[in-house]
């Protein structure tokens, strides 16, 4: 708008006047879609002005332009709205980011069950604020397993952001192990070959040898520990 000045009459009868221009700016009241958000790490949320008006300028406190944006980092974000830089108004949103649990299983015992034995599965790096559950239905920090199978561990936080992991537990029958010898009684300079009734994956003789068969030249007691492919 413009405002004309009041004419001023001089003593000599001359008149003069002046004009000033006054701009009238509008003020916009932004309203963000939420004032507080809690998200899981790795996620993002879209924040925007519910009262968006293209006639106004939008600028965030971290330098980003626009009335809406996606945010993935924790912090306080301020949206400033102005009419061409004048009559500034703002709204604020606070973003909280919480960790997503990592499900990890620690096997405390054998991974292969033999002779009806058992093993324990434990939650590695257990954090009390997370909710854990096993595929067995148990919610304890550790469980005892006495049968082969695939066992899952589920972990989630208060926002239900979750992680899952599993381990496989195997079973094996006892090995039918028998040692045979080529000679029962050794004479001077004689040897005897010790052999097994089956082939196995790994051999550990009491002599330190790791072959399927060994040859001995001294009297004594000899033993061997064998492992199948499952250990």
CSV table of C-alpha atoms in Angstrom, one decimal:
chain,number,residue,atom,x,y,z
A,1,UNK,CA,0.0,0.0,0.0
A,2,UNK,CA,1.1,3.6,-0.3
A,3,UNK,CA,0.3,6.5,2.0
A,4,UNK,CA,0.4,10.0,0.6
A,5,UNK,CA,1.7,12.8,2.8
A,6,UNK,CA,-0.3,15.8,3.9
A,7,UNK,CA,0.4,18.7,1.7
A,8,UNK,CA,2.4,21.4,3.4
A,9,UNK,CA,1.7,25.0,2.4
A,10,UNK,CA,4.7,27.4,2.6
A,11,UNK,CA,4.3,31.1,3.4
A,12,UNK,CA,4.9,32.0,-0.2
A,13,UNK,CA,1.9,29.9,-1.2
A,14,UNK,CA,3.9,26.9,-2.6
A,15,UNK,CA,2.8,23.4,-1.6
A,16,UNK,CA,4.7,20.1,-1.3
A,17,UNK,CA,4.0,16.5,-0.3
A,18,UNK,CA,5.7,13.1,0.0
A,19,UNK,CA,4.6,9.4,-0.3
A,20,UNK,CA,5.7,6.4,1.7
A,21,UNK,CA,5.1,2.7,0.9
A,22,UNK,CA,4.1,0.2,3.6
A,23,UNK,CA,4.2,-3.5,2.9
A,24,UNK,CA,1.8,-5.8,4.7
A,25,UNK,CA,3.1,-9.3,5.2
A,26,UNK,CA,1.1,-12.4,6.2
A,27,UNK,CA,2.0,-14.7,9.0
A,28,UNK,CA,1.6,-18.5,8.7
A,29,UNK,CA,1.2,-20.8,11.6
A,30,UNK,CA,2.8,-24.2,10.8
A,31,UNK,CA,1.6,-27.4,12.4
A,32,UNK,CA,3.8,-30.4,12.1
A,33,UNK,CA,2.1,-33.8,11.8
A,34,UNK,CA,3.6,-34.8,15.1
A,35,UNK,CA,5.7,-33.1,17.8
A,36,UNK,CA,7.5,-36.2,19.1
A,37,UNK,CA,8.6,-39.3,17.2
A,38,UNK,CA,10.4,-42.4,18.3
A,39,UNK,CA,11.9,-44.6,15.6
A,40,UNK,CA,14.2,-47.6,15.4
A,41,UNK,CA,17.8,-47.1,14.2
A,42,UNK,CA,17.9,-47.5,10.4
A,43,UNK,CA,14.3,-46.3,10.0
A,44,UNK,CA,13.1,-42.8,9.0
A,45,UNK,CA,10.0,-40.8,9.4
A,46,UNK,CA,8.4,-38.1,7.2
A,47,UNK,CA,7.7,-34.8,8.9
A,48,UNK,CA,5.5,-32.1,7.2
A,49,UNK,CA,3.4,-29.1,7.8
A,50,UNK,CA,-0.3,-30.0,8.0
A,51,UNK,CA,-1.1,-26.4,7.1
A,52,UNK,CA,1.1,-26.1,4.0
A,53,UNK,CA,0.7,-23.0,1.9
A,54,UNK,CA,2.8,-22.5,-1.2
A,55,UNK,CA,2.8,-18.7,-0.7
A,56,UNK,CA,5.3,-19.0,2.2
A,57,UNK,CA,8.9,-19.9,2.5
A,58,UNK,CA,9.9,-23.0,4.5
A,59,UNK,CA,13.3,-23.6,6.0
A,60,UNK,CA,14.5,-26.0,8.7
A,61,UNK,CA,17.0,-25.1,11.4
A,62,UNK,CA,19.6,-27.4,9.8
A,63,UNK,CA,19.4,-25.6,6.5
A,64,UNK,CA,17.0,-27.9,4.6
A,65,UNK,CA,14.4,-26.2,2.5
A,66,UNK,CA,10.8,-27.4,2.1
A,67,UNK,CA,7.7,-28.0,4.1
A,68,UNK,CA,8.3,-31.8,4.4
A,69,UNK,CA,11.3,-34.1,4.8
A,70,UNK,CA,12.4,-37.5,5.9
A,71,UNK,CA,14.4,-37.7,9.2
A,72,UNK,CA,16.5,-40.7,10.4
A,73,UNK,CA,18.7,-39.1,13.0
A,74,UNK,CA,17.8,-38.1,16.6
A,75,UNK,CA,17.5,-34.5,17.5
A,76,UNK,CA,15.2,-31.5,17.7
A,77,UNK,CA,14.1,-30.1,14.3
A,78,UNK,CA,12.5,-26.6,13.9
A,79,UNK,CA,10.6,-25.6,10.8
A,80,UNK,CA,10.6,-21.9,10.2
A,81,UNK,CA,7.9,-20.4,8.0
A,82,UNK,CA,8.0,-16.8,6.7
A,83,UNK,CA,6.4,-14.5,4.2
A,84,UNK,CA,9.4,-13.8,2.0
A,85,UNK,CA,11.7,-13.6,5.1
A,86,UNK,CA,9.3,-11.6,7.3
A,87,UNK,CA,6.8,-12.5,10.0
A,88,UNK,CA,8.6,-15.7,10.9
A,89,UNK,CA,6.7,-18.4,12.7
A,90,UNK,CA,7.8,-22.0,13.6
A,91,UNK,CA,7.0,-25.4,14.9
A,92,UNK,CA,9.2,-28.0,16.5
A,93,UNK,CA,9.5,-31.8,16.4
A,94,UNK,CA,11.8,-34.0,18.6
A,95,UNK,CA,13.1,-37.3,17.1
A,96,UNK,CA,14.3,-40.1,19.4
A,97,UNK,CA,16.1,-43.1,17.8
A,98,UNK,CA,16.4,-46.4,19.7
A,99,UNK,CA,18.6,-49.4,19.0
A,100,UNK,CA,17.3,-52.4,17.2
A,101,UNK,CA,18.2,-55.6,19.2
A,102,UNK,CA,20.7,-58.0,17.7
A,103,UNK,CA,19.7,-61.6,18.3
A,104,UNK,CA,22.8,-63.8,19.0
A,105,UNK,CA,23.0,-67.4,20.3
A,106,UNK,CA,25.9,-68.9,22.1
A,107,UNK,CA,26.2,-72.7,22.2
A,108,UNK,CA,27.4,-73.8,25.7
A,109,UNK,CA,28.1,-77.5,25.0
A,110,UNK,CA,28.3,-79.8,22.0
A,111,UNK,CA,26.6,-79.0,18.7
A,112,UNK,CA,26.2,-82.7,18.0
A,113,UNK,CA,24.3,-84.7,20.6
A,114,UNK,CA,25.5,-88.2,21.3
A,115,UNK,CA,24.3,-90.8,23.8
A,116,UNK,CA,21.2,-88.8,24.7
A,117,UNK,CA,23.3,-85.9,26.2
A,118,UNK,CA,22.2,-82.3,26.1
A,119,UNK,CA,23.5,-78.8,25.4
A,120,UNK,CA,22.7,-75.3,26.4
A,121,UNK,CA,21.7,-72.3,24.2
A,122,UNK,CA,22.4,-68.9,25.7
A,123,UNK,CA,21.5,-65.4,24.6
A,124,UNK,CA,24.8,-63.7,23.7
A,125,UNK,CA,25.1,-60.0,24.9
A,126,UNK,CA,21.8,-60.2,26.7
A,127,UNK,CA,20.2,-56.7,27.3
A,128,UNK,CA,17.4,-56.7,29.8
A,129,UNK,CA,15.3,-53.9,28.1
A,130,UNK,CA,14.7,-56.1,25.1
A,131,UNK,CA,12.1,-58.9,24.9
A,132,UNK,CA,13.5,-62.3,24.0
A,133,UNK,CA,11.7,-65.5,23.1
A,134,UNK,CA,12.8,-68.9,21.9
A,135,UNK,CA,11.1,-71.1,19.3
A,136,UNK,CA,10.5,-73.5,22.2
A,137,UNK,CA,8.2,-70.9,23.8
A,138,UNK,CA,10.7,-70.2,26.6
A,139,UNK,CA,11.7,-66.6,27.5
A,140,UNK,CA,14.7,-67.3,29.7
A,141,UNK,CA,18.2,-66.2,29.1
A,142,UNK,CA,19.3,-69.8,28.4
A,143,UNK,CA,17.6,-73.0,27.5
A,144,UNK,CA,18.6,-76.7,27.7
A,145,UNK,CA,18.3,-78.8,24.5
A,146,UNK,CA,18.3,-82.6,24.4
A,147,UNK,CA,17.1,-83.2,20.9
A,148,UNK,CA,18.3,-82.3,17.4
A,149,UNK,CA,16.6,-79.5,15.5
A,150,UNK,CA,16.7,-75.9,14.4
A,151,UNK,CA,16.2,-73.4,17.3
A,152,UNK,CA,15.3,-69.8,16.8
A,153,UNK,CA,15.8,-66.8,19.0
A,154,UNK,CA,13.6,-63.7,18.6
A,155,UNK,CA,14.5,-60.3,20.0
A,156,UNK,CA,12.5,-57.1,19.9
A,157,UNK,CA,12.3,-53.6,21.5
A,158,UNK,CA,9.4,-51.6,22.7
A,159,UNK,CA,8.6,-50.5,19.1
A,160,UNK,CA,8.5,-54.2,18.0
A,161,UNK,CA,11.6,-53.7,15.8
A,162,UNK,CA,13.0,-57.2,15.8
A,163,UNK,CA,15.8,-59.5,14.9
A,164,UNK,CA,15.9,-63.3,14.5
A,165,UNK,CA,18.7,-65.8,14.5
A,166,UNK,CA,18.8,-69.6,14.5
A,167,UNK,CA,21.2,-72.5,15.2
A,168,UNK,CA,21.1,-76.1,14.1
A,169,UNK,CA,21.7,-78.9,16.7
A,170,UNK,CA,22.5,-82.3,15.3
A,171,UNK,CA,22.4,-85.8,16.8
A,172,UNK,CA,24.5,-88.9,16.1
A,173,UNK,CA,24.4,-92.4,17.3
A,174,UNK,CA,27.3,-93.8,19.3
A,175,UNK,CA,30.1,-95.0,17.1
A,176,UNK,CA,30.5,-98.8,16.9
A,177,UNK,CA,34.2,-98.9,17.5
A,178,UNK,CA,36.4,-101.9,17.7
A,179,UNK,CA,40.2,-102.3,17.3
A,180,UNK,CA,41.7,-105.4,15.7
A,181,UNK,CA,45.4,-106.4,15.8
A,182,UNK,CA,47.5,-108.4,13.4
A,183,UNK,CA,49.6,-110.0,16.1
A,184,UNK,CA,48.5,-110.6,19.7
A,185,UNK,CA,51.9,-111.2,21.2
A,186,UNK,CA,55.0,-109.4,20.0
A,187,UNK,CA,58.4,-111.0,19.9
A,188,UNK,CA,61.7,-109.1,19.5
A,189,UNK,CA,61.7,-107.0,16.3
A,190,UNK,CA,58.1,-107.8,15.5
A,191,UNK,CA,55.3,-105.3,15.0
A,192,UNK,CA,51.5,-105.4,15.1
A,193,UNK,CA,49.1,-103.4,13.0
A,194,UNK,CA,46.1,-101.9,14.8
A,195,UNK,CA,43.1,-101.3,12.7
A,196,UNK,CA,39.5,-100.2,13.1
A,197,UNK,CA,36.3,-101.9,12.0
A,198,UNK,CA,35.0,-98.8,10.3
A,199,UNK,CA,36.2,-95.7,8.5
A,200,UNK,CA,35.7,-92.5,10.4
A,201,UNK,CA,36.2,-88.8,9.7
A,202,UNK,CA,39.0,-88.2,12.3
A,203,UNK,CA,41.3,-90.3,14.4
A,204,UNK,CA,43.2,-89.5,17.6
A,205,UNK,CA,45.4,-92.4,18.8
A,206,UNK,CA,47.0,-92.4,22.2
A,207,UNK,CA,50.3,-92.5,20.4
A,208,UNK,CA,49.5,-89.1,18.9
A,209,UNK,CA,49.0,-90.5,15.4
A,210,UNK,CA,45.9,-89.5,13.4
A,211,UNK,CA,45.8,-92.2,10.7
A,212,UNK,CA,43.2,-94.9,10.4
A,213,UNK,CA,45.7,-97.6,11.2
A,214,UNK,CA,48.9,-97.6,13.2
A,215,UNK,CA,51.8,-100.0,13.6
A,216,UNK,CA,53.2,-100.6,17.1
A,217,UNK,CA,56.4,-102.4,18.2
A,218,UNK,CA,56.0,-102.3,21.9
A,219,UNK,CA,53.7,-104.0,24.3
A,220,UNK,CA,51.2,-101.8,26.0
A,221,UNK,CA,47.6,-100.4,26.1
A,222,UNK,CA,46.5,-98.4,23.0
A,223,UNK,CA,43.4,-96.4,22.6
A,224,UNK,CA,41.8,-94.3,19.9
A,225,UNK,CA,39.1,-91.6,19.8
A,226,UNK,CA,37.2,-91.3,16.6
A,227,UNK,CA,34.9,-88.7,15.2
A,228,UNK,CA,32.3,-88.9,12.4
A,229,UNK,CA,31.6,-86.1,10.0
A,230,UNK,CA,29.3,-84.3,12.5
A,231,UNK,CA,32.0,-84.3,15.2
